[in-house]
Tab-separated table of C-alpha atoms in Angstrom:
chain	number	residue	atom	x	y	z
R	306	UNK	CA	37.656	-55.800	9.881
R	307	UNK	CA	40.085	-53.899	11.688
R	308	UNK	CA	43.319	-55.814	10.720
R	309	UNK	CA	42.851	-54.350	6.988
R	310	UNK	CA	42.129	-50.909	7.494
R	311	UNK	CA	38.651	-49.828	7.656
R	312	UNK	CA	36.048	-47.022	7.484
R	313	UNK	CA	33.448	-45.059	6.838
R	314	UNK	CA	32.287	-41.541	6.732
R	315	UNK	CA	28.767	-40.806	5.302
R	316	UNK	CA	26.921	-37.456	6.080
R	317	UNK	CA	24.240	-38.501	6.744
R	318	UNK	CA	21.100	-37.054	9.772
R	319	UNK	CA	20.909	-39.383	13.076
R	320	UNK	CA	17.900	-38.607	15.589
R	321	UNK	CA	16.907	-39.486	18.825
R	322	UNK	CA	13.726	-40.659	18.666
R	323	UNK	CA	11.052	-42.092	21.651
R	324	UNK	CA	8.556	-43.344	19.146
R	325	UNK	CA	7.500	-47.014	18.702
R	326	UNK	CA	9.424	-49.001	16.153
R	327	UNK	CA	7.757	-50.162	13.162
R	328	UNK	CA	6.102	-53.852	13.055
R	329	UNK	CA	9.256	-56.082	12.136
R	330	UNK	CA	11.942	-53.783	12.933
R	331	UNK	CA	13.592	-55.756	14.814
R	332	UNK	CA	13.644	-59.210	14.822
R	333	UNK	CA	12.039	-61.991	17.217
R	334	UNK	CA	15.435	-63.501	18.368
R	335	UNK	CA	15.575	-59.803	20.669
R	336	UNK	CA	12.850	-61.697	22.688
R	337	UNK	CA	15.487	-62.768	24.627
R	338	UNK	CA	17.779	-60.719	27.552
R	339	UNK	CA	18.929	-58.407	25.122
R	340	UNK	CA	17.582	-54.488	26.141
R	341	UNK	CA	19.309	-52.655	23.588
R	342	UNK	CA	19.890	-53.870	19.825
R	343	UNK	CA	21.771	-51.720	16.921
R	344	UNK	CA	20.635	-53.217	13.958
R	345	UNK	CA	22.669	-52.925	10.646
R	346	UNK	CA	20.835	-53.402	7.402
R	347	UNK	CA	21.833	-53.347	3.949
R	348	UNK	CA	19.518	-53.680	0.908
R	349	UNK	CA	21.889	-56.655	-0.925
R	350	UNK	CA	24.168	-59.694	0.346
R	351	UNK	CA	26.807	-57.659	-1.921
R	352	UNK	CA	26.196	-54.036	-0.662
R	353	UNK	CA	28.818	-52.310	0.667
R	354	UNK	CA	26.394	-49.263	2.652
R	355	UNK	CA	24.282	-49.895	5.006
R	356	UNK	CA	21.783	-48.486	7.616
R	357	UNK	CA	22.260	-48.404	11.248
R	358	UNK	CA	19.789	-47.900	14.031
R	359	UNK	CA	19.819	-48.605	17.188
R	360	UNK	CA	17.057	-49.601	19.295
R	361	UNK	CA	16.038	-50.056	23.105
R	362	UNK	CA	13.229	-51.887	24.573
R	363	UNK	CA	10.655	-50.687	27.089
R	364	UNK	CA	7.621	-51.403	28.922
R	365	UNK	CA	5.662	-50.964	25.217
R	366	UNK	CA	8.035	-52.879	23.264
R	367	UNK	CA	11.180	-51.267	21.065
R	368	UNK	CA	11.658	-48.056	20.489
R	369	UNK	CA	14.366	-46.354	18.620
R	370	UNK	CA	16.807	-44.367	20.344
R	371	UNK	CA	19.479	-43.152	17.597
R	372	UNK	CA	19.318	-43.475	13.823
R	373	UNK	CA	18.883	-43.739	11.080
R	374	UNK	CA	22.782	-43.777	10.153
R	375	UNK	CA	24.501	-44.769	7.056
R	376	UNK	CA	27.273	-47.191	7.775
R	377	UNK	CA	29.684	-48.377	5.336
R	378	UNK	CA	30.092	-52.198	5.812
R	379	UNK	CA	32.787	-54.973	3.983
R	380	UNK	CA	33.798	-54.311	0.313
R	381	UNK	CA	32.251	-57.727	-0.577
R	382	UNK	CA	29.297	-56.624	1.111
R	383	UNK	CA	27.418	-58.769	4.321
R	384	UNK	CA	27.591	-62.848	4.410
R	385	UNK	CA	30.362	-65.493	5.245
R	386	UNK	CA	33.537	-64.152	6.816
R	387	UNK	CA	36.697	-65.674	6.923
R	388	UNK	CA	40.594	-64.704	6.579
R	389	UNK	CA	40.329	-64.712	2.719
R	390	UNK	CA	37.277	-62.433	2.469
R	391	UNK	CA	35.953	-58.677	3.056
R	392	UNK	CA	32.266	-59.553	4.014
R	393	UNK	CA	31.060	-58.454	7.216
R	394	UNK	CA	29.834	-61.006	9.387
R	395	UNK	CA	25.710	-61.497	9.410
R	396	UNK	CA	23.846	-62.665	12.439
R	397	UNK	CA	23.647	-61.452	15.669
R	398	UNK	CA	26.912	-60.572	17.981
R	399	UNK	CA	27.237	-59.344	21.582
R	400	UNK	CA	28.970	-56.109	22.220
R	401	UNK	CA	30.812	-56.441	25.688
R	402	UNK	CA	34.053	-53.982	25.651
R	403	UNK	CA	35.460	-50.977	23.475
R	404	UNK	CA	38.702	-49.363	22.250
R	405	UNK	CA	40.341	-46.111	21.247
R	406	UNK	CA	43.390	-44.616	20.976
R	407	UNK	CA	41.895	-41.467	22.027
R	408	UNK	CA	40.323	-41.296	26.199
R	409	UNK	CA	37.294	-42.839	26.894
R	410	UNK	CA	34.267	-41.203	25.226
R	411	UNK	CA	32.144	-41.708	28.235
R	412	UNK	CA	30.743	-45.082	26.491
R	413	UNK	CA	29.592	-47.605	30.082
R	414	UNK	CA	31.260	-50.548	27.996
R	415	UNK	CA	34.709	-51.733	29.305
R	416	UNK	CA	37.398	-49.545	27.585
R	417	UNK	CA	41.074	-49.923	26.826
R	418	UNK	CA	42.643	-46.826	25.342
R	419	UNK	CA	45.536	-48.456	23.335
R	420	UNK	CA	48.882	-47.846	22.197
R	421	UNK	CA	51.394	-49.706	19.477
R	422	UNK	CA	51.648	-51.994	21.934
R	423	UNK	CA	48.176	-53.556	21.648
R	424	UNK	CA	46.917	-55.964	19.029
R	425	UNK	CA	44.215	-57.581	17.847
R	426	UNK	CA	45.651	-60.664	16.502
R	427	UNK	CA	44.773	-62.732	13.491
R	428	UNK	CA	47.249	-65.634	13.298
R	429	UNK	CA	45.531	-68.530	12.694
R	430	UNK	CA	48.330	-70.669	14.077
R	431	UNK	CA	48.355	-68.618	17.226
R	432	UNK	CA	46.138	-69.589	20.763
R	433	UNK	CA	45.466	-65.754	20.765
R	434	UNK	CA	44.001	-66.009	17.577
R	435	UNK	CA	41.246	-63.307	17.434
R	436	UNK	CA	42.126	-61.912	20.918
R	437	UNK	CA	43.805	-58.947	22.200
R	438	UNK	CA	47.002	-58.689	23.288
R	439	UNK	CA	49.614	-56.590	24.134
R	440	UNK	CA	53.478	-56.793	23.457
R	441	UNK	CA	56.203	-54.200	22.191
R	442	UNK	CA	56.814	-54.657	18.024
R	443	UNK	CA	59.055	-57.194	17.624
R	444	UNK	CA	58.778	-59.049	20.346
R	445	UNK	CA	54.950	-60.661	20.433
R	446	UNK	CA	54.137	-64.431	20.589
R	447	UNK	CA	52.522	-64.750	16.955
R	448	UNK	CA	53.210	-63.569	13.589
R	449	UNK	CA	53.199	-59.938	13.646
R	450	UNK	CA	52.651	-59.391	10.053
R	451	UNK	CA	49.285	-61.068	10.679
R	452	UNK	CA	47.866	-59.229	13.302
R	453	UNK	CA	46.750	-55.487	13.893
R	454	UNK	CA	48.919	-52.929	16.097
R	455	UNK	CA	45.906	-51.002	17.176
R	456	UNK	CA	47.633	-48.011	17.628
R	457	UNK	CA	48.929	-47.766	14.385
R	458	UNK	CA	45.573	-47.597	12.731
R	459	UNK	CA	44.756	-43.837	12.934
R	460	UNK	CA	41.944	-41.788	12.862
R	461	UNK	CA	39.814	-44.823	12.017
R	462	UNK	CA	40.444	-46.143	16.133
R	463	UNK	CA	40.091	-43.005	17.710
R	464	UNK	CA	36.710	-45.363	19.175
R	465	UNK	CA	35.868	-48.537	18.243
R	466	UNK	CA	33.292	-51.263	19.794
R	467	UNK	CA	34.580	-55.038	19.404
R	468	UNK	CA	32.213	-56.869	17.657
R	469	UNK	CA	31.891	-60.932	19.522
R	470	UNK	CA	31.872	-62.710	16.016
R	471	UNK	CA	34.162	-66.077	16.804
R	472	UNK	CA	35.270	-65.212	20.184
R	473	UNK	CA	32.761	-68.241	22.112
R	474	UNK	CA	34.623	-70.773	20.878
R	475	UNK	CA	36.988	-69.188	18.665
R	476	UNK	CA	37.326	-70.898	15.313
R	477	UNK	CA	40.868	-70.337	13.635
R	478	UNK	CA	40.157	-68.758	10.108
R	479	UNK	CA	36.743	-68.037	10.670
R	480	UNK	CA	37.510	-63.981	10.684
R	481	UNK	CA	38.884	-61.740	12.936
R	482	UNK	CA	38.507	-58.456	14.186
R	483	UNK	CA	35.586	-57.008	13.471
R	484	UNK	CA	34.868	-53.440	15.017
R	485	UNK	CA	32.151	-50.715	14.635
R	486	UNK	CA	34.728	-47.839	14.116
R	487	UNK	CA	34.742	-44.238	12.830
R	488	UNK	CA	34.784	-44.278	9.033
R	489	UNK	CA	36.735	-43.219	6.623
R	490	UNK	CA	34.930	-43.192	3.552
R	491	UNK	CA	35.373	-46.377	2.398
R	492	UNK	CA	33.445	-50.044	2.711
R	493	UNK	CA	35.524	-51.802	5.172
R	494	UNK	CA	37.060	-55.454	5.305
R	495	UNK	CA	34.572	-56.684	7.301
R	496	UNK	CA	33.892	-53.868	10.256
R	497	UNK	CA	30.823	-51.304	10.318
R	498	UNK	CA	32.181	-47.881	10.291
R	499	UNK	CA	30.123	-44.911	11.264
R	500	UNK	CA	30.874	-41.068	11.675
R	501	UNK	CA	33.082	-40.471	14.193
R	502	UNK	CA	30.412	-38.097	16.145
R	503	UNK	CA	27.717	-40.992	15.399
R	504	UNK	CA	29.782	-43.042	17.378
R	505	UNK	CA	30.507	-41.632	20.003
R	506	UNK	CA	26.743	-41.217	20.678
R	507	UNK	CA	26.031	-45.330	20.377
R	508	UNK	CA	29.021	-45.754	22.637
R	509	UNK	CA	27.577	-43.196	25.731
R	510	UNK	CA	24.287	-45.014	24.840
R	511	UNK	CA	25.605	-48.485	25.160
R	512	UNK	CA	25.045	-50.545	28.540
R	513	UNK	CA	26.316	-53.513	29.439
R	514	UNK	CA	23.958	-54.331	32.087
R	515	UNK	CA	21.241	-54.030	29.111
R	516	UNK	CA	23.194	-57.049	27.323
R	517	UNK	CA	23.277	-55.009	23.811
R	518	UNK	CA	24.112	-56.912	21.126
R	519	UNK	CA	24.363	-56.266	16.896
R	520	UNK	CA	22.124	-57.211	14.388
R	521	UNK	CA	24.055	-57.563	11.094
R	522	UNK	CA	21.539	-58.260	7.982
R	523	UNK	CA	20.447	-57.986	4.551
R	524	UNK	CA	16.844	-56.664	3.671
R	525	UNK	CA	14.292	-58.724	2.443
């Protein structure tokens, strides 16, 4: 979750790859309009590592087209999320715009290159609530102390992808801004965080007229 300072930086070997996924790979619900799917899959509710692939679907069914990467995910591992928790959310989320304080990678996904002037904001009392928005320090229209200044973050928002978990109707205190982001080492509280050159290949690969979406799950 990108409010609490996030990240995650595994070595670990990604590879294109044009051969047909294996039988369950990815689930039935990417029957639907969805053309590209990055799944995320950890081997326990409570893990805090997980594995991320992402996947594309042609004329013969899915096939993978980056992966497998290991992602560090929430420090209480994958399940319910909320305000008081660091679980990443499971279930499946659209993935319709993308951040950075550094330029555009090249990803096709809307992108706003932010400063300390944008936030991501996670007062509950606030109609922003789990929105963007952008005001100088000092001078926004919710409680500052709970929300993120974006540009503050570092290293860990050079390029991020926002996550839709409660944005279609937004629930206040069902969780907040959640982010595939470079990593820093470290579970997260709540986000998926990859290595920074790992991301930067999903984001050129993402396409919004493919409708991609994440996958967020626990094996088994």
């Amino acid at each position: 979750m990108g409010r609490r300072l996030l990240g995650a930086t595994l070595a670990a070997a990604a590879l294109l790859a044009t051969a047909a996924s294996p039988a369950g790979a990815v689930p039935p619900s990417f029957r639907g309009k969805a053309g590209q799917v990055v799944t995320v899959v950890a081997d326990s509710a409570s893990a805090t590592t997980a594995v991320l692939t992402a996947w594309q679907r042609t004329g013969n069914g899915w096939t993978r087209a980056y992966g497998p990467v290991s992602a560090f995910v929430g420090k209480d591992g994958i399940g319910w999320a909320g305000e008081s928790t660091s679980h990443t959310p499971a279930g499946v989320w659209t993935l319709t715009e993308a951040f950075g304080i550094k330029p555009s990678n090249g990803t096709r996904l809307p992108y706003r290159q932010v400063t300390t002037s944008d936030w991501w904001v996670s007062d509950v009392k606030s109609p922003y609530y789990n929105k963007h928005f952008s005001c100088a320090p000092g001078t926004c229209l919710f409680n500052e102390a709970a929300g993120e200044d974006l540009g503050k973050a570092g290293p860990v928002y050079g390029h991020a992808v926002v996550l839709d978990y409660n944005r279609s109707p937004v629930v206040p205190g069902a969780g907040s801004a959640f982010f595939l982001h470079v990593s820093n080492g470290k579970p997260t509280a709540g986000c998926v965080a990859i290595p920074g050159a790992d991301l930067d290949a999903v984001m050129r690969w993402l396409d919004p007229a493919r409708h991609p979406v994440v996958d967020i799950s626990v094996s088994g």
